[in-house]
Coordinates of C-alpha atoms (C1' of nucleotides) in Angstrom, one line a residue:
Chain A
X1 CA -30.6 46.7 11.2
X2 CA -32.6 46.5 14.5
X3 CA -34.6 49.5 13.6
X4 CA -35.2 48.0 10.2
X5 CA -36.7 44.8 11.7
X6 CA -38.9 46.8 13.9
X7 CA -40.1 49.1 11.1
X8 CA -40.8 46.2 8.8
X9 CA -42.7 44.2 11.3
X10 CA -44.6 47.2 12.5
X11 CA -45.6 48.2 8.9
X12 CA -46.7 44.6 8.0
X13 CA -48.9 44.5 11.1
X14 CA -50.4 47.9 10.4
X15 CA -51.0 47.2 6.7
X16 CA -48.8 50.1 5.6
X17 CA -47.1 50.5 2.2
X18 CA -43.5 49.9 2.7
X19 CA -40.4 50.7 0.6
X20 CA -36.8 50.0 1.4
X21 CA -33.4 49.9 -0.3
X22 CA -31.3 46.9 0.6
X23 CA -28.3 44.9 -0.6
X24 CA -29.8 41.5 -1.1
X25 CA -30.0 38.2 -3.0
X26 CA -33.4 37.1 -4.4
X27 CA -34.6 33.6 -5.1
X28 CA -38.0 32.9 -6.7
X29 CA -39.8 29.6 -7.3
X30 CA -43.2 29.6 -8.9
X31 CA -44.2 29.9 -12.5
X32 CA -40.5 29.8 -13.3
X33 CA -37.4 29.7 -11.1
X34 CA -35.1 32.6 -10.8
X35 CA -31.9 33.7 -9.0
X36 CA -30.6 37.2 -8.6
X37 CA -27.2 37.5 -7.0
X38 CA -26.1 40.1 -4.5
X39 CA -26.8 43.7 -5.3
X40 CA -28.7 46.8 -4.2
X41 CA -32.4 46.9 -4.9
X42 CA -35.6 48.7 -3.9
X43 CA -38.3 46.5 -2.4
X44 CA -41.9 47.5 -2.1
X45 CA -44.5 45.7 0.0
X46 CA -48.1 46.8 -0.3
X47 CA -51.0 46.2 2.2
X48 CA -52.6 43.7 -0.2
X49 CA -49.5 41.5 0.0
X50 CA -48.0 42.6 -3.3
X51 CA -44.2 42.6 -3.2
X52 CA -42.1 44.2 -5.9
X53 CA -38.3 44.2 -6.4
X54 CA -36.7 46.9 -8.6
X55 CA -33.1 47.1 -9.7
X56 CA -31.8 50.7 -9.9
X57 CA -32.4 50.9 -13.6
X58 CA -35.2 50.1 -15.9
X59 CA -38.9 50.2 -16.0
X60 CA -39.9 46.7 -15.1
X61 CA -39.6 44.9 -11.8
X62 CA -36.9 42.2 -11.7
X63 CA -39.0 40.1 -9.3
X64 CA -42.4 40.3 -7.7
X65 CA -45.1 38.4 -5.8
X66 CA -48.7 39.2 -6.5
X67 CA -51.6 40.2 -4.3
X68 CA -52.4 37.8 -1.4
X69 CA -48.8 37.0 -0.5
X70 CA -47.7 36.7 3.1
X71 CA -44.3 37.9 4.3
X72 CA -42.2 37.0 7.3
X73 CA -38.9 38.6 8.2
X74 CA -36.5 36.2 9.9
X75 CA -33.0 36.5 11.3
X76 CA -30.5 34.5 9.3
X77 CA -26.8 33.7 9.3
X78 CA -25.9 36.3 6.7
X79 CA -28.2 38.9 8.1
X80 CA -32.0 38.9 7.5
X81 CA -34.3 36.8 5.3
X82 CA -37.6 38.0 4.0
X83 CA -39.7 34.9 3.2
X84 CA -42.7 35.4 1.0
X85 CA -45.2 32.8 0.0
X86 CA -48.4 32.6 -1.9
X87 CA -49.8 29.2 -1.4
X88 CA -52.8 29.5 -3.7
X89 CA -50.6 30.6 -6.6
X90 CA -47.9 28.1 -5.5
X91 CA -45.2 30.8 -5.6
X92 CA -42.4 31.4 -3.2
X93 CA -39.7 34.0 -2.7
X94 CA -36.7 34.5 -0.5
X95 CA -34.9 37.8 -0.2
X96 CA -31.6 37.5 1.7
X97 CA -30.9 40.9 3.1
X98 CA -27.2 41.7 3.6
X99 CA -27.3 45.5 4.2
X100 CA -30.0 48.1 4.7
X101 CA -29.7 51.3 2.8
X102 CA -32.9 53.1 3.8
X103 CA -36.5 52.3 4.7
X104 CA -39.7 54.3 4.6
X105 CA -43.4 53.6 4.8
X106 CA -46.8 54.7 6.0
X107 CA -50.4 54.0 5.5
X108 CA -51.4 55.0 2.0
X109 CA -55.1 55.6 1.1
X110 CA -56.3 55.7 -2.5
X111 CA -59.7 55.0 -3.9
X112 CA -59.2 56.7 -7.3
X113 CA -59.0 55.0 -10.6
X114 CA -57.0 56.3 -13.5
X115 CA -58.9 57.7 -16.5
X116 CA -57.2 57.1 -19.9
X117 CA -58.1 58.4 -23.3
X118 CA -56.7 57.3 -26.6
X119 CA -57.2 53.6 -26.1
X120 CA -58.6 51.2 -28.7
X121 CA -62.1 51.6 -27.2
X122 CA -62.0 55.4 -27.8
X123 CA -60.9 54.6 -31.3
X124 CA -63.8 52.2 -32.0
X125 CA -66.2 54.7 -30.4
X126 CA -64.9 57.4 -32.7
X127 CA -65.4 55.2 -35.8
X128 CA -68.9 54.3 -34.6
X129 CA -69.7 58.0 -34.3
X130 CA -67.9 59.1 -37.5
X131 CA -68.1 56.2 -39.9
X132 CA -66.8 58.2 -42.8
X133 CA -63.4 57.7 -41.2
X134 CA -63.6 54.2 -42.7
X135 CA -65.3 55.1 -45.9
X136 CA -68.3 57.0 -47.4
X137 CA -71.5 55.0 -47.0
X138 CA -70.3 52.8 -44.1
X139 CA -73.1 52.2 -41.7
X140 CA -72.0 50.8 -38.3
X141 CA -74.5 48.5 -36.6
X142 CA -72.6 47.6 -33.4
X143 CA -69.5 48.5 -31.4
X144 CA -70.1 45.8 -28.9
X145 CA -67.0 43.7 -28.5
X146 CA -68.7 40.6 -27.2
X147 CA -71.0 39.4 -29.9
X148 CA -71.8 35.8 -30.9
X149 CA -69.4 36.3 -33.8
X150 CA -66.5 37.2 -31.5
X151 CA -65.1 40.3 -30.0
X152 CA -65.6 42.6 -32.9
X153 CA -64.6 46.3 -32.6
X154 CA -67.0 47.8 -35.2
X155 CA -69.4 45.8 -37.3
X156 CA -71.7 47.2 -40.1
X157 CA -72.6 47.4 -43.7
X158 CA -71.0 49.2 -46.6
X159 CA -72.9 51.2 -49.3
X160 CA -73.7 48.1 -51.3
X161 CA -74.8 46.3 -48.2
X162 CA -71.9 43.9 -47.7
X163 CA -71.0 43.1 -44.1
X164 CA -68.0 44.9 -42.9
X165 CA -65.9 43.9 -39.9
X166 CA -63.4 46.5 -38.6
X167 CA -60.6 45.6 -36.3
X168 CA -59.0 48.6 -34.6
X169 CA -55.4 48.9 -33.3
X170 CA -54.3 52.0 -31.5
X171 CA -50.8 51.6 -32.9
X172 CA -48.9 49.7 -35.6
X173 CA -51.0 46.7 -36.8
X174 CA -49.1 43.5 -37.1
X175 CA -49.5 39.8 -38.1
X176 CA -51.6 39.1 -35.1
X177 CA -54.1 41.8 -35.9
X178 CA -54.5 40.4 -39.4
X179 CA -55.0 36.9 -38.0
X180 CA -57.5 38.2 -35.5
X181 CA -59.5 39.9 -38.3
X182 CA -59.3 36.8 -40.4
X183 CA -60.7 34.7 -37.6
X184 CA -63.7 37.0 -37.1
X185 CA -64.4 37.1 -40.8
X186 CA -64.2 33.3 -41.1
X187 CA -66.5 32.9 -38.1
X188 CA -69.0 35.4 -39.5
X189 CA -69.0 33.7 -42.9
X190 CA -69.6 30.3 -41.3
X191 CA -72.2 31.5 -38.9
X192 CA -74.2 33.4 -41.5
X193 CA -73.4 30.9 -44.3
X194 CA -71.9 33.6 -46.5
X195 CA -69.4 33.1 -49.2
X196 CA -66.1 34.9 -50.1
X197 CA -66.7 38.5 -51.2
X198 CA -69.8 38.8 -49.0
X199 CA -67.9 39.9 -45.9
X200 CA -65.2 42.6 -45.9
X201 CA -62.5 42.8 -43.3
X202 CA -60.8 46.2 -42.5
X203 CA -57.9 47.0 -40.2
X204 CA -58.1 50.5 -38.8
X205 CA -54.9 51.7 -37.3
X206 CA -52.4 54.6 -37.6
X207 CA -50.1 52.2 -39.6
X208 CA -49.5 48.6 -40.5
X209 CA -46.2 46.7 -40.8
X210 CA -45.2 45.8 -44.3
X211 CA -45.4 42.1 -43.8
X212 CA -48.7 42.3 -42.1
X213 CA -49.9 44.4 -45.1
X214 CA -48.8 41.8 -47.5
X215 CA -50.7 39.1 -45.6
X216 CA -53.7 41.4 -45.3
X217 CA -53.8 42.0 -49.1
X218 CA -53.3 38.3 -49.8
X219 CA -56.3 37.5 -47.6
X220 CA -58.3 40.0 -49.5
X221 CA -58.7 42.4 -46.6
X222 CA -58.2 46.2 -46.4
X223 CA -56.3 48.7 -44.4
X224 CA -57.6 52.2 -43.4
X225 CA -55.3 54.7 -41.7
X226 CA -57.0 56.0 -38.5
X227 CA -55.4 57.6 -35.5
X228 CA -56.9 57.2 -32.0
X229 CA -58.4 60.3 -30.4
X230 CA -57.1 62.0 -27.4
X231 CA -59.1 64.0 -24.9
X232 CA -57.2 67.3 -24.8
X233 CA -56.9 67.3 -28.6
X234 CA -60.6 66.7 -28.8
X235 CA -61.9 69.2 -26.2
X236 CA -59.2 71.8 -25.9
X237 CA -57.8 72.3 -29.4
X238 CA -57.2 76.0 -28.7
X239 CA -54.4 75.1 -26.4
X240 CA -51.3 73.7 -27.9
X241 CA -50.6 70.1 -26.7
X242 CA -47.5 70.9 -24.8
X243 CA -48.5 74.3 -23.3
X244 CA -49.0 72.7 -19.9
X245 CA -45.3 71.8 -19.9
Chain B
X1 CA -42.3 69.7 3.1
X2 CA -39.1 71.7 3.1
X3 CA -37.0 68.6 4.0
X4 CA -38.8 66.8 1.2
X5 CA -37.7 69.4 -1.4
X6 CA -34.2 69.3 -0.2
X7 CA -34.0 65.5 -0.2
X8 CA -35.5 65.1 -3.7
X9 CA -33.2 67.7 -5.2
X10 CA -30.2 66.3 -3.5
X11 CA -31.1 62.8 -4.6
X12 CA -31.7 63.8 -8.2
X13 CA -28.4 65.6 -8.3
X14 CA -26.5 62.6 -6.8
X15 CA -28.2 60.0 -9.0
X16 CA -29.7 58.2 -6.1
X17 CA -32.7 55.8 -6.2
X18 CA -35.5 57.7 -4.6
X19 CA -38.8 56.5 -3.2
X20 CA -41.5 58.5 -1.5
X21 CA -45.1 58.3 -0.5
X22 CA -47.3 61.3 -1.3
X23 CA -50.8 62.4 -1.7
X24 CA -50.9 63.6 -5.3
X25 CA -52.7 64.0 -8.6
X26 CA -51.1 62.6 -11.7
X27 CA -51.5 63.8 -15.3
X28 CA -49.8 62.1 -18.3
X29 CA -49.6 63.0 -21.9
X30 CA -47.8 60.9 -24.4
X31 CA -48.8 57.7 -26.1
X32 CA -52.2 58.3 -24.6
X33 CA -53.5 60.8 -22.1
X34 CA -54.4 59.9 -18.5
X35 CA -55.6 61.6 -15.3
X36 CA -55.4 60.2 -11.8
X37 CA -57.2 62.2 -9.2
X38 CA -56.1 62.9 -5.6
X39 CA -54.9 59.9 -3.6
X40 CA -51.9 58.4 -1.8
X41 CA -49.2 56.8 -4.0
X42 CA -45.7 55.6 -3.9
X43 CA -43.4 57.3 -6.4
X44 CA -40.0 55.9 -7.4
X45 CA -37.3 57.8 -9.3
X46 CA -34.3 55.9 -10.5
X47 CA -30.9 57.3 -11.5
X48 CA -31.5 56.4 -15.2
X49 CA -34.5 58.8 -15.2
X50 CA -37.2 56.1 -14.8
X51 CA -40.2 57.2 -12.8
X52 CA -42.8 54.8 -11.5
X53 CA -46.1 55.6 -9.7
X54 CA -47.8 52.8 -7.6
X55 CA -51.1 52.8 -6.0
X56 CA -51.3 51.0 -2.6
X57 CA -52.7 47.9 -4.2
X58 CA -51.9 45.8 -7.3
X59 CA -48.9 44.6 -9.1
X60 CA -48.6 47.0 -12.0
X61 CA -47.7 50.7 -11.8
X62 CA -50.6 53.1 -12.5
X63 CA -48.3 55.6 -14.3
X64 CA -44.7 55.7 -15.4
X65 CA -42.0 57.4 -17.4
X66 CA -39.3 55.5 -19.0
X67 CA -35.5 55.7 -18.9
X68 CA -34.1 59.0 -20.0
X69 CA -36.7 61.2 -18.4
X70 CA -35.7 64.4 -16.6
X71 CA -37.5 65.6 -13.5
X72 CA -37.9 69.0 -11.9
X73 CA -39.6 69.7 -8.6
X74 CA -41.3 73.1 -8.5
X75 CA -43.3 75.0 -5.9
X76 CA -46.9 75.4 -6.9
X77 CA -50.1 76.9 -5.5
X78 CA -51.4 73.6 -4.1
X79 CA -48.0 72.5 -2.8
X80 CA -45.4 71.1 -5.0
X81 CA -45.3 69.9 -8.6
X82 CA -43.0 67.3 -10.0
X83 CA -42.7 67.8 -13.8
X84 CA -41.2 65.0 -15.8
X85 CA -40.5 65.1 -19.5
X86 CA -39.0 62.8 -22.1
X87 CA -38.6 64.9 -25.2
X88 CA -37.3 62.1 -27.4
X89 CA -40.3 59.9 -26.6
X90 CA -42.7 62.9 -26.6
X91 CA -44.0 62.1 -23.2
X92 CA -44.8 64.3 -20.3
X93 CA -46.0 63.9 -16.7
X94 CA -47.1 66.2 -13.9
X95 CA -47.4 65.0 -10.3
X96 CA -49.1 67.6 -8.1
X97 CA -48.0 66.8 -4.6
X98 CA -50.4 67.8 -1.9
X99 CA -49.0 66.0 1.1
X100 CA -45.8 64.1 1.9
X101 CA -46.1 60.8 3.8
X102 CA -42.5 59.6 3.8
X103 CA -39.3 59.7 1.7
X104 CA -36.3 57.5 1.5
X105 CA -33.4 57.1 -1.0
X106 CA -29.8 56.4 -1.4
X107 CA -27.3 55.4 -4.1
X108 CA -28.0 51.8 -5.1
X109 CA -25.4 49.8 -7.0
X110 CA -26.3 46.6 -8.8
X111 CA -24.5 45.0 -11.7
X112 CA -26.2 41.6 -11.5
X113 CA -28.6 40.1 -14.0
X114 CA -31.4 37.8 -13.1
X115 CA -31.1 34.1 -14.1
X116 CA -34.4 32.5 -15.0
X117 CA -35.1 28.8 -15.8
X118 CA -38.3 27.4 -17.0
X119 CA -38.9 29.8 -19.9
X120 CA -39.9 28.8 -23.4
X121 CA -36.3 28.8 -24.6
X122 CA -35.4 26.2 -21.9
X123 CA -38.4 24.2 -23.1
X124 CA -37.3 24.1 -26.7
X125 CA -33.7 23.3 -25.6
X126 CA -35.1 20.4 -23.6
X127 CA -37.0 19.1 -26.6
X128 CA -34.0 19.5 -28.8
X129 CA -31.9 17.5 -26.4
X130 CA -34.7 14.9 -25.6
X131 CA -36.8 14.6 -28.8
X132 CA -38.6 11.6 -27.5
X133 CA -40.6 14.1 -25.4
X134 CA -42.4 14.8 -28.7
X135 CA -42.5 11.2 -30.0
X136 CA -40.3 8.2 -30.8
X137 CA -38.3 8.7 -33.9
X138 CA -38.5 12.5 -33.9
X139 CA -35.2 14.0 -35.2
X140 CA -34.8 17.7 -34.5
X141 CA -32.7 19.7 -37.0
X142 CA -32.8 23.1 -35.6
X143 CA -33.8 25.1 -32.5
X144 CA -32.9 28.4 -34.1
X145 CA -35.8 30.7 -33.7
X146 CA -35.0 33.0 -36.5
X147 CA -35.0 31.1 -39.7
X148 CA -36.2 32.3 -43.1
X149 CA -39.4 30.4 -42.4
X150 CA -40.1 32.3 -39.3
X151 CA -39.2 32.0 -35.6
X152 CA -39.7 28.3 -35.3
X153 CA -39.0 26.8 -31.8
X154 CA -38.0 23.3 -32.9
X155 CA -38.0 22.0 -36.4
X156 CA -37.2 18.5 -37.6
X157 CA -38.3 15.2 -39.2
X158 CA -40.5 12.4 -37.9
X159 CA -39.7 8.7 -38.4
X160 CA -41.2 8.6 -41.9
X161 CA -39.3 11.8 -42.8
X162 CA -42.2 14.2 -42.8
X163 CA -41.2 17.8 -41.7
X164 CA -42.3 18.6 -38.2
X165 CA -42.7 22.1 -36.8
X166 CA -43.0 22.3 -33.0
X167 CA -44.3 25.4 -31.3
X168 CA -43.6 25.5 -27.6
X169 CA -45.7 27.3 -25.0
X170 CA -44.5 27.3 -21.4
X171 CA -48.1 27.6 -20.2
X172 CA -51.6 27.0 -21.5
X173 CA -51.6 27.1 -25.3
X174 CA -54.4 29.3 -26.7
X175 CA -55.9 30.4 -30.1
X176 CA -52.9 32.6 -30.8
X177 CA -50.5 29.7 -30.4
X178 CA -52.5 27.6 -32.9
X179 CA -52.6 30.5 -35.4
X180 CA -48.9 31.0 -35.0
X181 CA -48.2 27.4 -35.7
X182 CA -50.5 27.5 -38.7
X183 CA -48.6 30.5 -40.1
X184 CA -45.3 28.7 -39.8
X185 CA -46.6 25.5 -41.4
X186 CA -48.2 27.5 -44.3
X187 CA -45.0 29.4 -44.9
X188 CA -43.0 26.2 -44.8
X189 CA -45.3 24.5 -47.2
X190 CA -45.1 27.4 -49.6
X191 CA -41.4 27.9 -49.4
X192 CA -40.7 24.2 -49.9
X193 CA -43.5 23.7 -52.3
X194 CA -45.0 21.0 -50.2
X195 CA -48.6 19.8 -50.0
X196 CA -51.0 19.0 -47.2
X197 CA -49.9 16.0 -45.2
X198 CA -46.2 16.6 -45.9
X199 CA -45.7 19.0 -43.0
X200 CA -46.9 18.3 -39.5
X201 CA -47.5 21.0 -36.8
X202 CA -47.3 20.2 -33.1
X203 CA -48.0 22.4 -30.1
X204 CA -45.9 21.4 -27.1
X205 CA -47.3 22.8 -23.9
X206 CA -48.3 21.7 -20.5
X207 CA -51.9 22.1 -21.5
X208 CA -54.2 23.6 -24.2
X209 CA -57.5 25.4 -23.9
X210 CA -60.5 23.5 -25.2
X211 CA -61.3 25.9 -27.9
X212 CA -57.7 26.1 -29.1
X213 CA -57.7 22.3 -29.2
X214 CA -60.8 22.2 -31.4
X215 CA -59.1 24.7 -33.8
X216 CA -55.9 22.6 -33.7
X217 CA -57.7 19.4 -34.6
X218 CA -59.7 21.1 -37.3
X219 CA -56.5 22.4 -38.9
X220 CA -55.0 18.9 -38.7
X221 CA -52.3 19.7 -36.2
X222 CA -51.4 17.9 -33.0
X223 CA -50.9 18.6 -29.3
X224 CA -48.2 17.0 -27.1
X225 CA -48.2 17.6 -23.3
X226 CA -44.7 18.8 -22.3
X227 CA -43.8 20.7 -19.1
X228 CA -41.0 23.3 -19.2
X229 CA -37.9 22.3 -17.1
X230 CA -36.9 24.0 -13.9
X231 CA -33.4 24.2 -12.6
X232 CA -33.9 22.9 -9.1
X233 CA -36.1 20.1 -10.3
X234 CA -33.4 19.2 -12.9
X235 CA -30.3 19.4 -10.7
X236 CA -31.6 18.7 -7.2
X237 CA -34.3 16.2 -7.5
X238 CA -33.5 14.7 -4.1
X239 CA -34.8 17.8 -2.4
X240 CA -38.5 18.3 -2.5
X241 CA -39.4 21.5 -4.3
X242 CA -40.7 23.4 -1.3
X243 CA -38.1 22.3 1.2
X244 CA -36.4 25.7 1.1
X245 CA -39.7 27.2 2.4
Chain C
dG1 C1' -61.9 30.3 -12.5
dG2 C1' -61.3 29.8 -17.6
dG3 C1' -61.1 32.1 -21.9
dG4 C1' -60.3 35.9 -24.9
dA5 C1' -58.2 40.3 -25.9
dG6 C1' -56.1 45.0 -24.9
dA7 C1' -52.0 47.4 -22.9
dG8 C1' -49.2 54.0 -22.5
dA9 C1' -48.0 46.7 -22.6
dT10 C1' -42.3 45.8 -21.7
dG11 C1' -38.1 43.8 -23.1
dC12 C1' -35.2 41.0 -26.1
dC13 C1' -33.0 39.9 -30.2
dG14 C1' -32.1 40.1 -35.1
dC15 C1' -31.9 42.5 -39.4
Chain D
dG1 C1' -35.2 51.8 -35.7
dC2 C1' -38.6 48.1 -37.4
dG3 C1' -40.2 43.6 -36.9
dG4 C1' -41.6 39.5 -34.7
dC5 C1' -42.3 37.4 -30.3
dA6 C1' -42.0 35.9 -25.3
dT7 C1' -43.5 37.6 -20.8
dT8 C1' -43.4 34.8 -13.6
dT9 C1' -46.6 39.4 -19.0
dC10 C1' -50.8 42.3 -16.2
dT11 C1' -55.5 43.7 -16.4
dC12 C1' -60.2 43.7 -17.6
dC13 C1' -64.5 41.7 -18.9
dC14 C1' -67.6 38.1 -19.8
dC15 C1' -69.3 33.4 -19.4

DNA sequence: GGGGAGAGATGCCGC
DNA sequence: GCGGCATTTCTCCCC
């Protein structure tokens, strides 16, 4: 317990990344209020002030405080109390620490940024470069997302020169995707003073939910099955996908 | 390095929650593909197979594998390689470990579940119990979210017996909230064979974005400022909110 | 900082 | 498992 206090305070002072397992109770007051009764959790404190609490199962943290939070470890009746506050976000947390399981931490240095392929952006790029994926004769004009008509993924003309708005989804397209497409088409028609039938709307996604498809059809839009590209599949087709494993 | 291998293998075997800081390179192949070049990160492995990789700043993990993943630590040319695979999800990860900064872990036991107040559900409950928050004479009929008309937060009649559909948002209401409300109202009108003016749509939220408000007005819907309830504010009003801090 | 939209979103509940 | 939706969503980008 004494070693724990020393290590935490030392790490906070030195801007280390800290990780410890403790039996604790967690209260949070901010965007909501929450209470987590006594149990073992993993707590992480990062040099930017981020604090994350993980239960021993599951992907998502059970509690957290964002960047810019300050932390103070105090002695308390039940043991120790880690008080965290972020005044600018109006968020507060109290972790009552009953027992310490382990602690580790050191300075961690990392300037790298993750590179991801297969996202929606890659998909709209692919369609821009290979417009036949939508249909023969499709001529994309723009893949800018931020136009005055809205954040349109791909925008162009079909073979009989009607405007075409393509909304890409990297996975199953749902209601919201259809509503998004509808909003873009409506804005486009209004801005350009065009009538029904002069602007086509297309959802490009690997699949679409049945209800979303009904709504799409009803609104007079179309669906085109397109799968987002992946780097290795694109550049290293000779090697089977799972060879590395 | 040798101690690290022993500790990791021991912890994996004993179903401990493990946390270590390492200099590493991370590759992921699954729903997308990603690459994260050499840097210091915190890695967490939970007894349910969850693996989480955190960079030393920011709230969100940079990489992760979900529950049910199996992990194997192997010696490799550059040092060590942690291979993680989740066959049922078709996801794979490789963490090349170049240097070890620290490691800690132990068995963590936790059966508690977090209790949260101030969510959208609490808000719709509050409106159901105190319908005057919407307007005088409002009579809620249902707060079931899953009706055949959709997932409607609160549904009822106003004082002149028009149907009222209330969509709650616990924070700033945006475009999507208005579209969601619109969808419910349209479905309701269609299902009940009602015409314009017979069904009212109301957004209840602490605030609404200016553009969303324009769209709301244009569609003939209404906005009512309502703030979601919080436990302490509700049951311990005598104590100022921040007293505990 | 607000607004809009994607995310390897995640997680929950209902069918 | 799909579907619809909230989330202390988080993160990014633009205005």
